Tab-separated table of C-alpha atoms in Angstrom:
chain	number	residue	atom	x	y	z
A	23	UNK	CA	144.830	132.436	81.702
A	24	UNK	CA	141.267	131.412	82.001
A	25	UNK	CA	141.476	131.099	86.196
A	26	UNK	CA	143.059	134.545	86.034
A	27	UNK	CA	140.666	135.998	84.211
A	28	UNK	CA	137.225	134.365	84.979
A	29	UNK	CA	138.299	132.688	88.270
A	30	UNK	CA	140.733	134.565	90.504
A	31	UNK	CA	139.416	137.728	90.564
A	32	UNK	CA	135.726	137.350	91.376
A	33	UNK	CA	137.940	134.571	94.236
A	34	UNK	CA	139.531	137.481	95.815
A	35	UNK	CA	136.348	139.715	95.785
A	36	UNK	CA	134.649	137.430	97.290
A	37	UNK	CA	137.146	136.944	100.181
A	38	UNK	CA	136.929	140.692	100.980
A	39	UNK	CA	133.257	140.735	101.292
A	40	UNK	CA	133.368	137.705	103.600
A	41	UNK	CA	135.842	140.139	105.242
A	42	UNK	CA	133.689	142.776	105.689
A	43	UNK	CA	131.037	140.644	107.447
A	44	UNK	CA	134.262	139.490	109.680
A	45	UNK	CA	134.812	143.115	110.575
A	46	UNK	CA	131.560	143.931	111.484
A	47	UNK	CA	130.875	140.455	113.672
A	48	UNK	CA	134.276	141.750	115.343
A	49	UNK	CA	133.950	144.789	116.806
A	50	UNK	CA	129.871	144.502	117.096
A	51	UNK	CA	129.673	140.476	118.061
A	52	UNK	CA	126.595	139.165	119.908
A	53	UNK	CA	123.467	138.096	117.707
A	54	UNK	CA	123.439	141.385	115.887
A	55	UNK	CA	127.235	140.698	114.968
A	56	UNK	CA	126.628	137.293	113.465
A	57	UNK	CA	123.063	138.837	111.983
A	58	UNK	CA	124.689	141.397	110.069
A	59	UNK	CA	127.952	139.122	109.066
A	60	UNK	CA	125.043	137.707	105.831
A	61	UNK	CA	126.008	140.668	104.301
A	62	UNK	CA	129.202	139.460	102.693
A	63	UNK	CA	127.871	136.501	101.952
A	64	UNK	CA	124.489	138.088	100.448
A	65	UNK	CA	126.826	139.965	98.341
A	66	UNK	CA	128.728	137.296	97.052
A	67	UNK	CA	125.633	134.949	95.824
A	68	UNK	CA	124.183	138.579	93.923
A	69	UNK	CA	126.807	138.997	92.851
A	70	UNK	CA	128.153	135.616	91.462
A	71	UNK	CA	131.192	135.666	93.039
A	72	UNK	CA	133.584	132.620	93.915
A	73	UNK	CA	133.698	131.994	97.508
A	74	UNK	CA	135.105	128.486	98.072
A	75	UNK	CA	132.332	127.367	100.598
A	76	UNK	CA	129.689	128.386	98.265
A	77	UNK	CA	131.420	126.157	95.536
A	78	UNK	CA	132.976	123.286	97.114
A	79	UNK	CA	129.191	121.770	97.088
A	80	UNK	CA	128.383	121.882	93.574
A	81	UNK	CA	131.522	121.064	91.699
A	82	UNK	CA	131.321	118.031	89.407
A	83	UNK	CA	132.807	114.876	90.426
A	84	UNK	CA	135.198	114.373	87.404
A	85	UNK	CA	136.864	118.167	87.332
A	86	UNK	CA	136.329	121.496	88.514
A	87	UNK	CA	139.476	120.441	91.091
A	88	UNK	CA	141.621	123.302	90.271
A	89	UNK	CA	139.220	125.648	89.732
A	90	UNK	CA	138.159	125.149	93.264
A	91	UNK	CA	142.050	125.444	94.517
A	92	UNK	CA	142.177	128.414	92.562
A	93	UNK	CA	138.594	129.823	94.206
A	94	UNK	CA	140.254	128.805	97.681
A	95	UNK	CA	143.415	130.772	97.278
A	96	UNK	CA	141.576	133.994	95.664
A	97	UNK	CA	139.368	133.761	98.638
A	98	UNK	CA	142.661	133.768	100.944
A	99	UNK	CA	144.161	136.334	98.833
A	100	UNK	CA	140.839	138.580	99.415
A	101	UNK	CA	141.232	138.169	103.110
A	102	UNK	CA	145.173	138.915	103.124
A	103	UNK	CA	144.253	142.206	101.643
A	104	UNK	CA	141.557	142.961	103.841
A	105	UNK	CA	143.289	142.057	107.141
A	106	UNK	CA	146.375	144.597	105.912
A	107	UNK	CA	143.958	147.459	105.861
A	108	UNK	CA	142.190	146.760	108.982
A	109	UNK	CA	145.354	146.159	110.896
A	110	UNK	CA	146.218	149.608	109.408
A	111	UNK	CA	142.471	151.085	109.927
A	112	UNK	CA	141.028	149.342	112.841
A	113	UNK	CA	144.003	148.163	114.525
A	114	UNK	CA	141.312	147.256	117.493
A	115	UNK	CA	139.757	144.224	115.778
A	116	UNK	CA	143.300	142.419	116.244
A	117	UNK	CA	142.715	141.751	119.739
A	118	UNK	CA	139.652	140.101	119.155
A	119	UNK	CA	140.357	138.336	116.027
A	120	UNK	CA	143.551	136.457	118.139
A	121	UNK	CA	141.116	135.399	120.968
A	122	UNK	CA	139.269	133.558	117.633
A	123	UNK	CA	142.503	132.049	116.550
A	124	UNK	CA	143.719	131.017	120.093
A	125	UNK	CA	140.289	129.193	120.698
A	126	UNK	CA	140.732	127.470	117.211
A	127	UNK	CA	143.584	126.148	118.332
A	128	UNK	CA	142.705	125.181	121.705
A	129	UNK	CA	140.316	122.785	120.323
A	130	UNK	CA	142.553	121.386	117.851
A	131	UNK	CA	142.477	119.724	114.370
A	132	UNK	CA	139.476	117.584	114.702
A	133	UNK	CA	137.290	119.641	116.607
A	134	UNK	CA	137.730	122.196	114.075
A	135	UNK	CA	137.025	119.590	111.270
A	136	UNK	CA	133.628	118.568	112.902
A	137	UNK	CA	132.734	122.133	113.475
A	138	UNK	CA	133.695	122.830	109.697
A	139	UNK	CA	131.614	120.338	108.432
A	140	UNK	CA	128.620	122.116	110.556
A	141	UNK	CA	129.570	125.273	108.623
A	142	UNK	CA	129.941	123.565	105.007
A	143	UNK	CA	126.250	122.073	105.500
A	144	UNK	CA	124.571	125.252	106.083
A	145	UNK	CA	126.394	127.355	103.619
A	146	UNK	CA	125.769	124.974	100.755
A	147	UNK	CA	122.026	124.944	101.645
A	148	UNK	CA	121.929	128.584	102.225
A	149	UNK	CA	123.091	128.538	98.426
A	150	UNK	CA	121.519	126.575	96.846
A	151	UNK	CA	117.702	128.367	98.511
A	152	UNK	CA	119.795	131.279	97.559
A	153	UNK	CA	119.642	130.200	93.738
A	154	UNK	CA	115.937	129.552	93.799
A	155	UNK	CA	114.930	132.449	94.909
A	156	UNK	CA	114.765	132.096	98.042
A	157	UNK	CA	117.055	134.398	100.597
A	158	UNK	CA	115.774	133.974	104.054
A	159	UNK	CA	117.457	130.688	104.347
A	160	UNK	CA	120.866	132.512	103.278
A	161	UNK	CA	120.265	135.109	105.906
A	162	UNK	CA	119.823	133.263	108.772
A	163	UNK	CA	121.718	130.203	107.744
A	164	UNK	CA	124.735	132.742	108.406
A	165	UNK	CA	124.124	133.431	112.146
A	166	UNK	CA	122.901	130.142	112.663
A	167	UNK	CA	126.976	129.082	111.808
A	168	UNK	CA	128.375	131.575	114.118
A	169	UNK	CA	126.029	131.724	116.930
A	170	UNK	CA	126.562	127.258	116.874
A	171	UNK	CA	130.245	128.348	116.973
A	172	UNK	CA	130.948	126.383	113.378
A	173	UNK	CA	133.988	127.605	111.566
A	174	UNK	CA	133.972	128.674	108.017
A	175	UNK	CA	137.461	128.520	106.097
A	176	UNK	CA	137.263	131.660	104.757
A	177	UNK	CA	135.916	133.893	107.814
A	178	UNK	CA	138.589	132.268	109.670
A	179	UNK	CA	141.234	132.812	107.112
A	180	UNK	CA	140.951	136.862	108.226
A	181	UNK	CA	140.784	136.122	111.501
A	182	UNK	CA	144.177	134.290	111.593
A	183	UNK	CA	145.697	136.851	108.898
A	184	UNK	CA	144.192	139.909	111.288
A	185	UNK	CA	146.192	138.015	113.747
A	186	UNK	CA	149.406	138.920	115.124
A	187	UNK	CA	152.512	137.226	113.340
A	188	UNK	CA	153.323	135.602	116.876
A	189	UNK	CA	150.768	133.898	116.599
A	190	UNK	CA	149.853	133.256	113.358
A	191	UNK	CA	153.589	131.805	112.797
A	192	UNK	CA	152.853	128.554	115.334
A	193	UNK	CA	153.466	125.049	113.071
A	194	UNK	CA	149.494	123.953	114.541
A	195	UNK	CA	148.123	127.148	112.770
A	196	UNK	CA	148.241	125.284	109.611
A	197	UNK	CA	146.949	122.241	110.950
A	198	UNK	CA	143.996	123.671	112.112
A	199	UNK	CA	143.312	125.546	109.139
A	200	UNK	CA	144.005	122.470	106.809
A	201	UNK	CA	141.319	120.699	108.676
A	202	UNK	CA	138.269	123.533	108.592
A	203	UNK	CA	138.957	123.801	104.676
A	204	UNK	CA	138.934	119.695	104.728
A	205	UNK	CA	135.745	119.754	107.254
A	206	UNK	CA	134.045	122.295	104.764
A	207	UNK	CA	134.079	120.211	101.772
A	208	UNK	CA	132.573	117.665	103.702
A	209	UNK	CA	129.911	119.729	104.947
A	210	UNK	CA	129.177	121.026	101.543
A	211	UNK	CA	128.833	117.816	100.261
A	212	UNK	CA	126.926	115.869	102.926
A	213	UNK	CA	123.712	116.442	100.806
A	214	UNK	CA	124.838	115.471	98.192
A	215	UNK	CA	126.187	112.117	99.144
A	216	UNK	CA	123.788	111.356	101.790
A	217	UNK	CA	120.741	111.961	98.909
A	218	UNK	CA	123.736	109.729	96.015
A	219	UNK	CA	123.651	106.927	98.210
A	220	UNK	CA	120.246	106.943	99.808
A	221	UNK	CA	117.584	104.254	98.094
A	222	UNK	CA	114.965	105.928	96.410
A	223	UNK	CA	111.084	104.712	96.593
């Protein structure tokens, strides 16, 4: 009861605001695209929301395991909801939102990791200048992902679900996707561990 309550929904709020920020990167793209993509994830730090890439960083190290399933699935649940309407709505940010999927998988499992784990570094930091205070960090830490081409698990779980089932259904779809959520918690973690294991003077 306590993920449904305190957990799932603020999940699955989250993933629609990162969903809006997809929309807008989609049919404007370019620098301004990616510039004006930090609003979803401007709203989701003011607003405390759980978005799995802004949590995945700061979980404890004994626990907070299914709460951070349960963040990851709200988040995809979020996105589901969002991609119905705009395949409804704005039926002309499929198109687009394939070509992201197709390249995805062009690359393949392990290029996707390593360009998650760029993502998963940036969005953690973004955060955690984000919780001090300070906000420029979090708005340009979110172009700086898209315009490097790094792929966050969340913006890219709209993408595929904007998709179109013929290509969504394909067996490496899943694959791909398994490694960018993988490749994220490394990325929002490589502080962490790099600063754990590092000598101090």
């Amino acid at each position: 009861m306590y993920f449904l309550s305190n957990i799932v929904p603020p999940a699955i709020l989250a993933g629609i605001c990162i969903s809006i920020g997809c929309v807008v990167n989609l049919r404007v793209g370019g620098v301004a695209g990616a510039v004006l993509f930090a609003f979803g994830l401007t709203t989701v730090v003011y607003y405390g929301l759980k978005l799995y890439t802004g949590t995945a960083g700061f979980i404890r190290r004994h626990g907070d395991w299914a709460m951070l399933v349960a963040v990851l699935l709200g988040n995809i649940v979020g996105c589901l909801l969002t991609a119905w309407l705009i395949a409804y709505a704005q039926p002309d940010c499929i198109d687009p939102a394939a070509r992201i999927l197709s390249s995805r998988l062009d690359k393949g499992p392990l290029a996707c990791f390593l360009l998650a784990i760029g993502c998963g570094f940036i969005m953690t930091t973004a955060v955690e200048f984000a919780r001090k205070g300070k906000m420029l960090t979090l708005l340009l830490g979110v172009p700086v992902f898209i315009l490097c081409g790094f792929a966050h698990s969340i913006a890219d779980a709209f993408y595929f679900l904007l998709s179109p089932a013929t290509l969504l259904l394909q067996p490496e779809v899943l694959g791909v996707y398994v490694a960018e959520v993988l490749g994220n918690f490394v990325g929002c973690n490589l502080t962490r561990w790099t600063l754990y294991f590092t000598p101090r003077v």
